[in-house]
mmCIF file with all atom_site columns, N, CA and C in Angstrom:
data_model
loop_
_atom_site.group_PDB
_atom_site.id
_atom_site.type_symbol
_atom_site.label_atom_id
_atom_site.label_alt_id
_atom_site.label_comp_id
_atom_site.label_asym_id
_atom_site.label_entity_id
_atom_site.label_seq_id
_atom_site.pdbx_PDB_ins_code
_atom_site.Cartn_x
_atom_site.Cartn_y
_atom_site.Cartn_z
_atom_site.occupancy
_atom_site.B_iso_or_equiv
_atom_site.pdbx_formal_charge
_atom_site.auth_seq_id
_atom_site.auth_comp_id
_atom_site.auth_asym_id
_atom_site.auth_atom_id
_atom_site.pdbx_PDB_model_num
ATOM 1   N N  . UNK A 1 1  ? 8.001   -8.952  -3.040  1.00 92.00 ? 336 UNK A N  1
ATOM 2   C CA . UNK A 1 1  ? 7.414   -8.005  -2.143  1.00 92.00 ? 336 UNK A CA 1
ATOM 3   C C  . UNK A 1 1  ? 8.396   -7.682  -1.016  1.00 92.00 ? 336 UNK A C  1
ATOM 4   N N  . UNK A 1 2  ? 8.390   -6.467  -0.662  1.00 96.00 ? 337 UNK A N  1
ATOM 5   C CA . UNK A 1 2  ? 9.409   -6.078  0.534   1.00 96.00 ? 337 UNK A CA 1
ATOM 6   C C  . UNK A 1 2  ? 8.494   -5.838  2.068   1.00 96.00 ? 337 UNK A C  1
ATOM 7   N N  . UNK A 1 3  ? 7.167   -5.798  1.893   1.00 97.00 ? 338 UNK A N  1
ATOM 8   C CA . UNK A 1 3  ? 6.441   -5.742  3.148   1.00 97.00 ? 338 UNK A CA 1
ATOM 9   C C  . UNK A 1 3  ? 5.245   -6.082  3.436   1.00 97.00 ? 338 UNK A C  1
ATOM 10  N N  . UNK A 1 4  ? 4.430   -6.495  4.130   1.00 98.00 ? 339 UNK A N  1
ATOM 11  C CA . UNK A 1 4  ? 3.210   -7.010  3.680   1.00 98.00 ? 339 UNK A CA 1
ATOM 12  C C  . UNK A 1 4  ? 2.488   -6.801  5.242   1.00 98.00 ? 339 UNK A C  1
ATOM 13  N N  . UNK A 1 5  ? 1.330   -6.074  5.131   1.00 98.00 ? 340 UNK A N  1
ATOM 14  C CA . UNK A 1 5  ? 0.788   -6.068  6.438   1.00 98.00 ? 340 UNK A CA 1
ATOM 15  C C  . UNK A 1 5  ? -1.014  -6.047  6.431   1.00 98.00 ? 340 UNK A C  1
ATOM 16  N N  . UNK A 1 6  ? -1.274  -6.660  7.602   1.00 97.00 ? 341 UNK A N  1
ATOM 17  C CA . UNK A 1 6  ? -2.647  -6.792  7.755   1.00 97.00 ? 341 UNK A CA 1
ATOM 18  C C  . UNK A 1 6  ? -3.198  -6.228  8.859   1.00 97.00 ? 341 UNK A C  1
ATOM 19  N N  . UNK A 1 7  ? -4.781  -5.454  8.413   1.00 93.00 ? 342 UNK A N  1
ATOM 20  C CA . UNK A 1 7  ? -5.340  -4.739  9.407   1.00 93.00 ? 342 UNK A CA 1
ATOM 21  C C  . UNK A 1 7  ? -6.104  -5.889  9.980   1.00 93.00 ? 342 UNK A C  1
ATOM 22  N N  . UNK A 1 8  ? -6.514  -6.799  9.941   1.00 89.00 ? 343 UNK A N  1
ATOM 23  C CA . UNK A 1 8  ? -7.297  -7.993  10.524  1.00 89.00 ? 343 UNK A CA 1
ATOM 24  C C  . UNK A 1 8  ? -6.970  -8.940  9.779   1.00 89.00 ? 343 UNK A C  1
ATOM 25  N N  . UNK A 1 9  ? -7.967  -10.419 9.575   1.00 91.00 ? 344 UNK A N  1
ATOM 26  C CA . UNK A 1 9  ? -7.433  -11.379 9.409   1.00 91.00 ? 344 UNK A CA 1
ATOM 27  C C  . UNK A 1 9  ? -8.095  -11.466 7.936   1.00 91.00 ? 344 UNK A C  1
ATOM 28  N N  . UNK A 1 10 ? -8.488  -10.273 7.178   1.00 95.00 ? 345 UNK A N  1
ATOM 29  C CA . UNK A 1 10 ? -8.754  -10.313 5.926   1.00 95.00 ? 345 UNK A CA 1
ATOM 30  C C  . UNK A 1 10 ? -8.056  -8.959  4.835   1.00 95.00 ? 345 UNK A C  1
ATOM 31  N N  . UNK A 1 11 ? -8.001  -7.629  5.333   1.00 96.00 ? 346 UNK A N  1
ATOM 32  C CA . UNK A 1 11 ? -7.456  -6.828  4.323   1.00 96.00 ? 346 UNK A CA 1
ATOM 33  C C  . UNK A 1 11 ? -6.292  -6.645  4.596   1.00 96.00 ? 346 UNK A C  1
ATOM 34  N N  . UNK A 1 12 ? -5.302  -6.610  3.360   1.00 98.00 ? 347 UNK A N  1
ATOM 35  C CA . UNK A 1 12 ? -4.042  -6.639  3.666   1.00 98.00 ? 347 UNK A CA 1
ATOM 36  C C  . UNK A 1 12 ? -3.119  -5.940  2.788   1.00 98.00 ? 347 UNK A C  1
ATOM 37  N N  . UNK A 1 13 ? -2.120  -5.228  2.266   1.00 98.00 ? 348 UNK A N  1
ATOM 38  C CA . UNK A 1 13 ? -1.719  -4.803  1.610   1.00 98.00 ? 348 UNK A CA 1
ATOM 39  C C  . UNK A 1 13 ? 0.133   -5.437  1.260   1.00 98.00 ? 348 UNK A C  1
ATOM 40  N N  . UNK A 1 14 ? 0.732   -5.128  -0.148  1.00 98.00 ? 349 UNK A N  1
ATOM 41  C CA . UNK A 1 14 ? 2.060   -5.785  -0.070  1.00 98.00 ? 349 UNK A CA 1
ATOM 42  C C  . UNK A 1 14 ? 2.896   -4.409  -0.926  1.00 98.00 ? 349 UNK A C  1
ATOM 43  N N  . UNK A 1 15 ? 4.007   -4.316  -0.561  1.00 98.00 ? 350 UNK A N  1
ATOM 44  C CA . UNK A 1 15 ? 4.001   -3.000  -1.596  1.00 98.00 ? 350 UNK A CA 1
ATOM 45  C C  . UNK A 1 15 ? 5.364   -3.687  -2.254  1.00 98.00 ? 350 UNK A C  1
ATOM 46  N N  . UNK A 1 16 ? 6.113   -2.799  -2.834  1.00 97.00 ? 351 UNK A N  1
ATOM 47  C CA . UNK A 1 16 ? 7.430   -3.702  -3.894  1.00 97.00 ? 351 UNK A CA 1
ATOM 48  C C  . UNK A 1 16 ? 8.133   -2.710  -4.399  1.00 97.00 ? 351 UNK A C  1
ATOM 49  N N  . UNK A 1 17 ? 8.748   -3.533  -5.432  1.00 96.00 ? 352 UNK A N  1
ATOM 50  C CA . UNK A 1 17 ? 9.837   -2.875  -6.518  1.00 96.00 ? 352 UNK A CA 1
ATOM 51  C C  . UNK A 1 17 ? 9.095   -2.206  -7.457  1.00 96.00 ? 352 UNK A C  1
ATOM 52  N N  . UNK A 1 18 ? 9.162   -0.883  -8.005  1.00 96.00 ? 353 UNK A N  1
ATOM 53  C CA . UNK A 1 18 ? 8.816   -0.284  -9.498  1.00 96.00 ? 353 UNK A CA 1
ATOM 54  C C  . UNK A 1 18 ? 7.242   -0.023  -8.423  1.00 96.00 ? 353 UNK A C  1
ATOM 55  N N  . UNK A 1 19 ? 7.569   0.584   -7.229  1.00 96.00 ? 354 UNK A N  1
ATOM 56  C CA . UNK A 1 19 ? 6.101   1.400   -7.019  1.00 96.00 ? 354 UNK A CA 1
ATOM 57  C C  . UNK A 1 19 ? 4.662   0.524   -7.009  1.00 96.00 ? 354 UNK A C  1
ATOM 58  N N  . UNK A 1 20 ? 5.250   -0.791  -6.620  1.00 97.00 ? 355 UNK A N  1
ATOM 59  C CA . UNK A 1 20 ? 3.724   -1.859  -6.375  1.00 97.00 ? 355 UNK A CA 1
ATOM 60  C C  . UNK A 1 20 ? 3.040   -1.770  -5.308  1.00 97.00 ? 355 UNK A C  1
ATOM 61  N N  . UNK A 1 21 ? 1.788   -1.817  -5.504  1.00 98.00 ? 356 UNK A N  1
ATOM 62  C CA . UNK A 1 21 ? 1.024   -2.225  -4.287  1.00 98.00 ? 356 UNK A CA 1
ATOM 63  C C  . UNK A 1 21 ? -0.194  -3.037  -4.628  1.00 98.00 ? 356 UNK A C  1
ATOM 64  N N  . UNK A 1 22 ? -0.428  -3.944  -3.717  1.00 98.00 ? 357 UNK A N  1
ATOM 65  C CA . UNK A 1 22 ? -1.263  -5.075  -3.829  1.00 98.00 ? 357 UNK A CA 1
ATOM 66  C C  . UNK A 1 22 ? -2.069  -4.926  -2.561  1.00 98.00 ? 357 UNK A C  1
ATOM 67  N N  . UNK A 1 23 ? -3.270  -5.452  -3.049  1.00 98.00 ? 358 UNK A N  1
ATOM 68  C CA . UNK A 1 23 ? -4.524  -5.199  -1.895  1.00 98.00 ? 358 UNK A CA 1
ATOM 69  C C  . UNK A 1 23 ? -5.218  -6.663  -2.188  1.00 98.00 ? 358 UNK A C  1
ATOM 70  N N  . UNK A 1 24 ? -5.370  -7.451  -0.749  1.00 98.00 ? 359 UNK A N  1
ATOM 71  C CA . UNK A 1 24 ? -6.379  -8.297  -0.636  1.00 98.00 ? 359 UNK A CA 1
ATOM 72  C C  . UNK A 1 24 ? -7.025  -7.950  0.252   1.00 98.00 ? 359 UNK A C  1
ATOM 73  N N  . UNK A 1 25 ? -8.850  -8.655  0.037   1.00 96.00 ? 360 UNK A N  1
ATOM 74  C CA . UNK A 1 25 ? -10.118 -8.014  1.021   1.00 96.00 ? 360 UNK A CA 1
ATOM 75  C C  . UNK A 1 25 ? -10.113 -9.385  1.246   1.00 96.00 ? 360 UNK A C  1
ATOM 76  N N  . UNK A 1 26 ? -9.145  -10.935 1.025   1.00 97.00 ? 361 UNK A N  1
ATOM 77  C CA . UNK A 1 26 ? -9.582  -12.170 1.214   1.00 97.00 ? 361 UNK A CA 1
ATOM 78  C C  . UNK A 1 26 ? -8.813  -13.149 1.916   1.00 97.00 ? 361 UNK A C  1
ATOM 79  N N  . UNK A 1 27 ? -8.205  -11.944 2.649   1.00 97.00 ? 362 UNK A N  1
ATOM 80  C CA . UNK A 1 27 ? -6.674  -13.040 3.285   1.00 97.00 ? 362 UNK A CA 1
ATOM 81  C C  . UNK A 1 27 ? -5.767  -13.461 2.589   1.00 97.00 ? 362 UNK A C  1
ATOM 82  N N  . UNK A 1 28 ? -5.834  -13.022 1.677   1.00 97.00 ? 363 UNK A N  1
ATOM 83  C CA . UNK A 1 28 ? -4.255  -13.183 0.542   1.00 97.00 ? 363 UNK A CA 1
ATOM 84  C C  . UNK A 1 28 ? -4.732  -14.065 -0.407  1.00 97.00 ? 363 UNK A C  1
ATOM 85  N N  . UNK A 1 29 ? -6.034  -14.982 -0.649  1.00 98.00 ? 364 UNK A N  1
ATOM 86  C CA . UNK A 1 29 ? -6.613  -15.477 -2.038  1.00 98.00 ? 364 UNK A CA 1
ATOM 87  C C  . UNK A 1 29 ? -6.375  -14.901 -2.691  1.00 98.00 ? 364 UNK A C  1
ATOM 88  N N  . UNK A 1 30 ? -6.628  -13.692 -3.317  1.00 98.00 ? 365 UNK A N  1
ATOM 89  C CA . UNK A 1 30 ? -6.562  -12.741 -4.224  1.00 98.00 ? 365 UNK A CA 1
ATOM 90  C C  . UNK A 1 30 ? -6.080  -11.407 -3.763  1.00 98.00 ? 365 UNK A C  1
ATOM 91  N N  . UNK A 1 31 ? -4.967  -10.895 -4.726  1.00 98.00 ? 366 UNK A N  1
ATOM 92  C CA . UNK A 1 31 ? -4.566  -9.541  -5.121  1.00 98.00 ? 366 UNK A CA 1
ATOM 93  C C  . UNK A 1 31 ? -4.903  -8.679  -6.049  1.00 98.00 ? 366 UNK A C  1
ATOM 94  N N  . UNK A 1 32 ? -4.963  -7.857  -5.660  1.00 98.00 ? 367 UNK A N  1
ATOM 95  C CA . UNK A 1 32 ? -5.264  -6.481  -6.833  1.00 98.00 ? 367 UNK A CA 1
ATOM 96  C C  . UNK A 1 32 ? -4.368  -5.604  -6.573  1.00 98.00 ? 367 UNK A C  1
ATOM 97  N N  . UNK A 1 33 ? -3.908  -5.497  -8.181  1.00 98.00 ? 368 UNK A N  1
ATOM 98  C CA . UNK A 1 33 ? -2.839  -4.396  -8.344  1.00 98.00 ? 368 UNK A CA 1
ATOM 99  C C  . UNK A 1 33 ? -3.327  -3.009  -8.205  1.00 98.00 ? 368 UNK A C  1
ATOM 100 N N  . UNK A 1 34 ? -2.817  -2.208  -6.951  1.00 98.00 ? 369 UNK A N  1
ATOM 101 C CA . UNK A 1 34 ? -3.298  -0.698  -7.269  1.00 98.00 ? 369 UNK A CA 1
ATOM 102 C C  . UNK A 1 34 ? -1.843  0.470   -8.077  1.00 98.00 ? 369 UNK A C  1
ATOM 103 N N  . UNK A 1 35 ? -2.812  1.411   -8.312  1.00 96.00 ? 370 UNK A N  1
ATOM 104 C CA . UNK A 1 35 ? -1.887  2.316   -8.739  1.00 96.00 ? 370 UNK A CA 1
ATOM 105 C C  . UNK A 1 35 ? -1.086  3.751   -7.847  1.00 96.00 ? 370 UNK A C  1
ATOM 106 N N  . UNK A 1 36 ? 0.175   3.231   -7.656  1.00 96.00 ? 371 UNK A N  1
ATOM 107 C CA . UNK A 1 36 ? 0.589   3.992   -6.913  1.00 96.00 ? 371 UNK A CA 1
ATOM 108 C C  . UNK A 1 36 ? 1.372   5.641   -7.387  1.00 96.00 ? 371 UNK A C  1
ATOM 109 N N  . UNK A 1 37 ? 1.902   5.432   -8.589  1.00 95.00 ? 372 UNK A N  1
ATOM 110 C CA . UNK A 1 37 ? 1.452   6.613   -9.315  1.00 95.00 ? 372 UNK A CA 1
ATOM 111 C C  . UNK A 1 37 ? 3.356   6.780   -9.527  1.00 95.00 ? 372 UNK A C  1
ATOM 112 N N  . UNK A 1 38 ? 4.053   6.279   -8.810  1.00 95.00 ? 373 UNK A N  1
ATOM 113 C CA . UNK A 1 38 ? 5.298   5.468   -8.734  1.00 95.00 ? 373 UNK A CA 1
ATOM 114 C C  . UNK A 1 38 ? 5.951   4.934   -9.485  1.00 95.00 ? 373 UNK A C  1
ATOM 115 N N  . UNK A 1 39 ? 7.381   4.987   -9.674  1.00 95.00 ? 374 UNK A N  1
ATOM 116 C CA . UNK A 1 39 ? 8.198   3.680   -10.080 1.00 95.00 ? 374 UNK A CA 1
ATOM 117 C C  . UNK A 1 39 ? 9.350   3.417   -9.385  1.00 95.00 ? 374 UNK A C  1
ATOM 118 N N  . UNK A 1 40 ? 9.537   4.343   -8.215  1.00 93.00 ? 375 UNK A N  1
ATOM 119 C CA . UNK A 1 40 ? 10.730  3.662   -7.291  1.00 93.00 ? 375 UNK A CA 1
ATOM 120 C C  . UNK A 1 40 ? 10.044  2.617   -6.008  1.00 93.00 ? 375 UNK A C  1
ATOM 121 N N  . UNK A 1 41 ? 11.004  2.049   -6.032  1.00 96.00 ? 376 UNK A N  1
ATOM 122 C CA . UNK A 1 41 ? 10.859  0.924   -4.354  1.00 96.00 ? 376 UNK A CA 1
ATOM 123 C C  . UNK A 1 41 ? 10.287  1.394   -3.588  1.00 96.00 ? 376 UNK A C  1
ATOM 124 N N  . UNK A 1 42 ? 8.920   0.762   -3.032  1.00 97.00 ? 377 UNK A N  1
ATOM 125 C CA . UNK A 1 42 ? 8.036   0.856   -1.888  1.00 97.00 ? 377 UNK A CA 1
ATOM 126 C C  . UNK A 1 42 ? 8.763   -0.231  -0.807  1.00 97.00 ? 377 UNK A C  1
ATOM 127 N N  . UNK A 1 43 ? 9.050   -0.105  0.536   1.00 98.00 ? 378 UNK A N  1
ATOM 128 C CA . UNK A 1 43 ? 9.668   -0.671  1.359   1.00 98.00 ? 378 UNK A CA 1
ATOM 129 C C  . UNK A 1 43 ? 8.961   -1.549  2.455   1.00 98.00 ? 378 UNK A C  1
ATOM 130 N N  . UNK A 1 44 ? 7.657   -0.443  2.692   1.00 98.00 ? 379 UNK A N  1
ATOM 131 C CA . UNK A 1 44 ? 6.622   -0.609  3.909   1.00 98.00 ? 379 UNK A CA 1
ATOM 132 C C  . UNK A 1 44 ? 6.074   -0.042  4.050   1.00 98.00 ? 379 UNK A C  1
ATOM 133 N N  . UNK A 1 45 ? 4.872   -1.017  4.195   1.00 98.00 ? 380 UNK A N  1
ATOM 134 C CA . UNK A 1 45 ? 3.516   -0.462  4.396   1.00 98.00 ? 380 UNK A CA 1
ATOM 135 C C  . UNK A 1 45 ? 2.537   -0.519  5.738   1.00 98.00 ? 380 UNK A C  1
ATOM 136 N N  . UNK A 1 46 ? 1.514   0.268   5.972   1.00 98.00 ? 381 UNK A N  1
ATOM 137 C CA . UNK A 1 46 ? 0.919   0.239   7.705   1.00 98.00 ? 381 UNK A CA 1
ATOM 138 C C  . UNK A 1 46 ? 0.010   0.860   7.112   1.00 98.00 ? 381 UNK A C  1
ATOM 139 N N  . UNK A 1 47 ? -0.942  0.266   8.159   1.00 97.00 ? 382 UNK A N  1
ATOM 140 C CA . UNK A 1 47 ? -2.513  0.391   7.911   1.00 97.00 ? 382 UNK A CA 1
ATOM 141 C C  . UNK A 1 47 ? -2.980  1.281   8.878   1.00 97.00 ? 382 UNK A C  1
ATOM 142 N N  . UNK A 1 48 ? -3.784  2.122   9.106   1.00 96.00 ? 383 UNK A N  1
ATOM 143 C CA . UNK A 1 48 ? -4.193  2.927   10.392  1.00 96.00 ? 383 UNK A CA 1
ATOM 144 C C  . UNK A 1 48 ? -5.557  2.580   10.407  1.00 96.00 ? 383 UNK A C  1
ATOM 145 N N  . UNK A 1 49 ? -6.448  2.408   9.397   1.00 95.00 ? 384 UNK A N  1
ATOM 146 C CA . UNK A 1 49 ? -8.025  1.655   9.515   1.00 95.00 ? 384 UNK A CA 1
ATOM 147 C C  . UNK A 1 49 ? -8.445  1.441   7.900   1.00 95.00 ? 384 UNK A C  1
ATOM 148 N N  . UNK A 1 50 ? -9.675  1.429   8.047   1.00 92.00 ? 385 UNK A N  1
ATOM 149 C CA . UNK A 1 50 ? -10.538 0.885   6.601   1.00 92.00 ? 385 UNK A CA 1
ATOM 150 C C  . UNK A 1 50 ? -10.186 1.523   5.451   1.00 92.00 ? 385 UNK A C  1
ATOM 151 N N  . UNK A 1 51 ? -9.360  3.212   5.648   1.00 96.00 ? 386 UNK A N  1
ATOM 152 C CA . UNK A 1 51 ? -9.591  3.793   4.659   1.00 96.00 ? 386 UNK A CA 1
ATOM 153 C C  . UNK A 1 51 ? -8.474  4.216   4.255   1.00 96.00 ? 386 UNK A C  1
ATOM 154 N N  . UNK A 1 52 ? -7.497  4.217   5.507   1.00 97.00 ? 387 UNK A N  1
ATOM 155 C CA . UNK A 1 52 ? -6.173  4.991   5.396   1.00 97.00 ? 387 UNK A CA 1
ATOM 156 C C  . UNK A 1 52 ? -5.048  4.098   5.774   1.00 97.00 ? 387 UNK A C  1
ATOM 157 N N  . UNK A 1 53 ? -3.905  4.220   4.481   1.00 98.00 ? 388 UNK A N  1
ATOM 158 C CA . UNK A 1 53 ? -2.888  3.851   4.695   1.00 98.00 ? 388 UNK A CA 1
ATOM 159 C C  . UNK A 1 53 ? -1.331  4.036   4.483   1.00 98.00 ? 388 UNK A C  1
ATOM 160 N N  . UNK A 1 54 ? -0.303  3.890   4.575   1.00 98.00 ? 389 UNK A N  1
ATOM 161 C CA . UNK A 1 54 ? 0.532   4.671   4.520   1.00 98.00 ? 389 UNK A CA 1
ATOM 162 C C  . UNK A 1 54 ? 2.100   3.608   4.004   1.00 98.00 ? 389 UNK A C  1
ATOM 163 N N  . UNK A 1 55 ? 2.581   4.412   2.618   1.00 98.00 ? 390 UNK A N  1
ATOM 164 C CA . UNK A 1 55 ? 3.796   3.504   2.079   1.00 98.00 ? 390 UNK A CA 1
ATOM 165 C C  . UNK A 1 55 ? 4.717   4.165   1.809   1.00 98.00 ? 390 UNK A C  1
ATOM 166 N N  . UNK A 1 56 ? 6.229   3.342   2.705   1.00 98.00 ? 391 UNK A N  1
ATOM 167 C CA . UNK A 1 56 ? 7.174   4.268   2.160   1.00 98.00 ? 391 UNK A CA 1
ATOM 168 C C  . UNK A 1 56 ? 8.323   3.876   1.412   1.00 98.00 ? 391 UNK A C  1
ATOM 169 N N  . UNK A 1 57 ? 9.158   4.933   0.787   1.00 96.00 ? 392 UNK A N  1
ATOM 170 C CA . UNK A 1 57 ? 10.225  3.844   0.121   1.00 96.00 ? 392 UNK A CA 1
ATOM 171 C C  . UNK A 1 57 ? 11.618  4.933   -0.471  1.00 96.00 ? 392 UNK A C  1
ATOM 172 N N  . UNK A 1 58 ? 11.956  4.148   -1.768  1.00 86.00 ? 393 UNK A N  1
ATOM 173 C CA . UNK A 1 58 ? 13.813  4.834   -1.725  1.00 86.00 ? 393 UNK A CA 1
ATOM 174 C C  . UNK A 1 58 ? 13.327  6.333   -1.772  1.00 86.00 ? 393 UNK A C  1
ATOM 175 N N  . UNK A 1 59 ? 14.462  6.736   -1.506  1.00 85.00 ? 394 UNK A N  1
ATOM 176 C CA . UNK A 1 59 ? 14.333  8.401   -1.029  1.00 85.00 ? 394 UNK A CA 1
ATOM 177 C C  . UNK A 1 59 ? 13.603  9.123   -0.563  1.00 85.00 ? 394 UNK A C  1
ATOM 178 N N  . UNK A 1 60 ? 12.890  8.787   0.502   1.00 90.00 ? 395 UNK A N  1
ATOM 179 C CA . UNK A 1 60 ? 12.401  9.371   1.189   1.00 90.00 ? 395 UNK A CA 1
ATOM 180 C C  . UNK A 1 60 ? 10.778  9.494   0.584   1.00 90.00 ? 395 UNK A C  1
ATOM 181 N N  . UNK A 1 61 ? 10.134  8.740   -0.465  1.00 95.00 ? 396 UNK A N  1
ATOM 182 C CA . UNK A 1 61 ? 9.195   8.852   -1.306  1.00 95.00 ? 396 UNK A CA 1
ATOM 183 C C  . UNK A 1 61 ? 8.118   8.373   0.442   1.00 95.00 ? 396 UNK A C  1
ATOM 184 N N  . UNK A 1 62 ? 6.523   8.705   0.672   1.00 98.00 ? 397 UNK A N  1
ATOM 185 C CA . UNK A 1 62 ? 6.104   8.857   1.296   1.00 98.00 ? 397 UNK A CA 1
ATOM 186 C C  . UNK A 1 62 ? 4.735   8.604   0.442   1.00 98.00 ? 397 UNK A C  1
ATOM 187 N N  . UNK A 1 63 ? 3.547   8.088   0.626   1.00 98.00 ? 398 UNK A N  1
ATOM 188 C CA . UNK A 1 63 ? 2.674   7.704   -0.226  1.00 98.00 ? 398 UNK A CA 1
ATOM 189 C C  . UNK A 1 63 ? 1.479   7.614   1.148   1.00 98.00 ? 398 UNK A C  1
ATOM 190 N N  . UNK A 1 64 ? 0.360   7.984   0.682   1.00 98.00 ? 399 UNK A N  1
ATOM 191 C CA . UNK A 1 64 ? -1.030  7.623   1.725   1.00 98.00 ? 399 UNK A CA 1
ATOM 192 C C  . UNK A 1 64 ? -2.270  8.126   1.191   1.00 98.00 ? 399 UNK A C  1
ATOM 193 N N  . UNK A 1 65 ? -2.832  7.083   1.128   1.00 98.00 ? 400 UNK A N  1
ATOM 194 C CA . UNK A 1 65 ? -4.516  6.619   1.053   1.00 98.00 ? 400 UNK A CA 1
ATOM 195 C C  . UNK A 1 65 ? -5.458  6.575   2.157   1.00 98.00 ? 400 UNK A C  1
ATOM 196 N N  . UNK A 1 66 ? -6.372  7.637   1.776   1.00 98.00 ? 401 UNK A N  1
ATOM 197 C CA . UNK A 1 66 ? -7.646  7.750   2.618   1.00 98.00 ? 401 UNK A CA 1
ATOM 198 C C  . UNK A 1 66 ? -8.830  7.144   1.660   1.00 98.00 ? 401 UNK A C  1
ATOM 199 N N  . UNK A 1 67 ? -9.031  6.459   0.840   1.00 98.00 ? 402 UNK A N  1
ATOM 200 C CA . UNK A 1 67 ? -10.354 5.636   0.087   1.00 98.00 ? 402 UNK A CA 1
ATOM 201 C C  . UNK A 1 67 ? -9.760  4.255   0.034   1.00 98.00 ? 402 UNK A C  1
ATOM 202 N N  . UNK A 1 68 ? -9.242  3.646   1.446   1.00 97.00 ? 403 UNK A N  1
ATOM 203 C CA . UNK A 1 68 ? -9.029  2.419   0.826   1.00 97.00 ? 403 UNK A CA 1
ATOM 204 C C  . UNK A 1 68 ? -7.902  1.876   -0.109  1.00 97.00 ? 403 UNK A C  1
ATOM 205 N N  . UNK A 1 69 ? -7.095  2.568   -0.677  1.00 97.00 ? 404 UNK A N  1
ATOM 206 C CA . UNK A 1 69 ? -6.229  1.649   -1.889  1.00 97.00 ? 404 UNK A CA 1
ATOM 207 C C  . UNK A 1 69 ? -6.966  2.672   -3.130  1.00 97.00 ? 404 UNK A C  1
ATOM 208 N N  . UNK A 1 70 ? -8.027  3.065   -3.424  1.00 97.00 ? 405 UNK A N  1
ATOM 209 C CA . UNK A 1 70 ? -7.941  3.330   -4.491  1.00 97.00 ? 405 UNK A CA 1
ATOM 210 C C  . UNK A 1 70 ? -7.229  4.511   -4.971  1.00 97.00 ? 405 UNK A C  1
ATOM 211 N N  . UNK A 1 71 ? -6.767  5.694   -4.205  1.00 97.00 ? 406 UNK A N  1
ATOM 212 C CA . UNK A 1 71 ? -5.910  6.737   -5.026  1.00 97.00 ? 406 UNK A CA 1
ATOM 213 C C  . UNK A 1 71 ? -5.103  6.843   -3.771  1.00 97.00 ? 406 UNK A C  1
ATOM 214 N N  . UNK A 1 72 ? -3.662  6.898   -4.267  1.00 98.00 ? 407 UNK A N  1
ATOM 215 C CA . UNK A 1 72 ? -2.120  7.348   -3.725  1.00 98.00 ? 407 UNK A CA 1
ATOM 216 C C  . UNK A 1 72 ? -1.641  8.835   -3.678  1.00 98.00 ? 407 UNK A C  1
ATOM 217 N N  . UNK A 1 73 ? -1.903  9.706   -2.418  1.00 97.00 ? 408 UNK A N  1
ATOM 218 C CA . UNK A 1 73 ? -1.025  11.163  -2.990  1.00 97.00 ? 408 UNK A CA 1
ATOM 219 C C  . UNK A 1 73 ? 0.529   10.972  -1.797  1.00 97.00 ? 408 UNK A C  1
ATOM 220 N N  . UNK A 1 74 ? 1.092   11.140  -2.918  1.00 96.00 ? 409 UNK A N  1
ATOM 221 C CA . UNK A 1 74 ? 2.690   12.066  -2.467  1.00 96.00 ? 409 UNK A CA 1
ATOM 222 C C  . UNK A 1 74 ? 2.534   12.775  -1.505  1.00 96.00 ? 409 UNK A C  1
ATOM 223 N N  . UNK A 1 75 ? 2.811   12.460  -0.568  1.00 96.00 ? 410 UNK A N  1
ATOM 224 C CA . UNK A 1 75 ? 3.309   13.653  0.891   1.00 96.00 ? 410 UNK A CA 1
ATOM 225 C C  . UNK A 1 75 ? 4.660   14.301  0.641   1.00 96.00 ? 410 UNK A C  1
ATOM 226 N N  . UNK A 1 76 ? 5.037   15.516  1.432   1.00 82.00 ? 411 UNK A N  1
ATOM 227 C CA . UNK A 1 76 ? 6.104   15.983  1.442   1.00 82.00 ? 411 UNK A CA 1
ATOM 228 C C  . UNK A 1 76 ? 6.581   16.044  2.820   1.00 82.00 ? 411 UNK A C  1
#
């Protein structure tokens, strides 16, 4: 993982190599792989609240979620 950040002391996200992102609702017990729609390097990730979040990585790739983790759109 190249970044890993938490909005409180339970949801948290990790993003990676080949376009990963990982979501725990349990303090890092458990991960779930989401789909980022990706296969280059995610670098870092930031949370703004419950629903929205934001990942970036090689070339300028730009990624953000408003449901939480479940769907990724491409910004320009």
């Amino acid at each position: 993982m190249k970044s890993v950040y938490f909005s409180g002391a339970a949801i948290g996200y990790a993003v990676g190599d080949s376009g990963i992102i990982l979501k725990t609702t349990n303090a890092g017990t458990n991960w779930t792989k989401l789909s980022s729609g990706i296969t280059t390097a995610l670098n870092s990730v930031f949370i703004t609240d419950a629903n929205t979040a934001y990942a970036v990585g090689f070339s300028g790739k730009i990624l953000k979620t408003t449901n939480a983790g479940t769907n990724w759109t491409a910004l320009t």
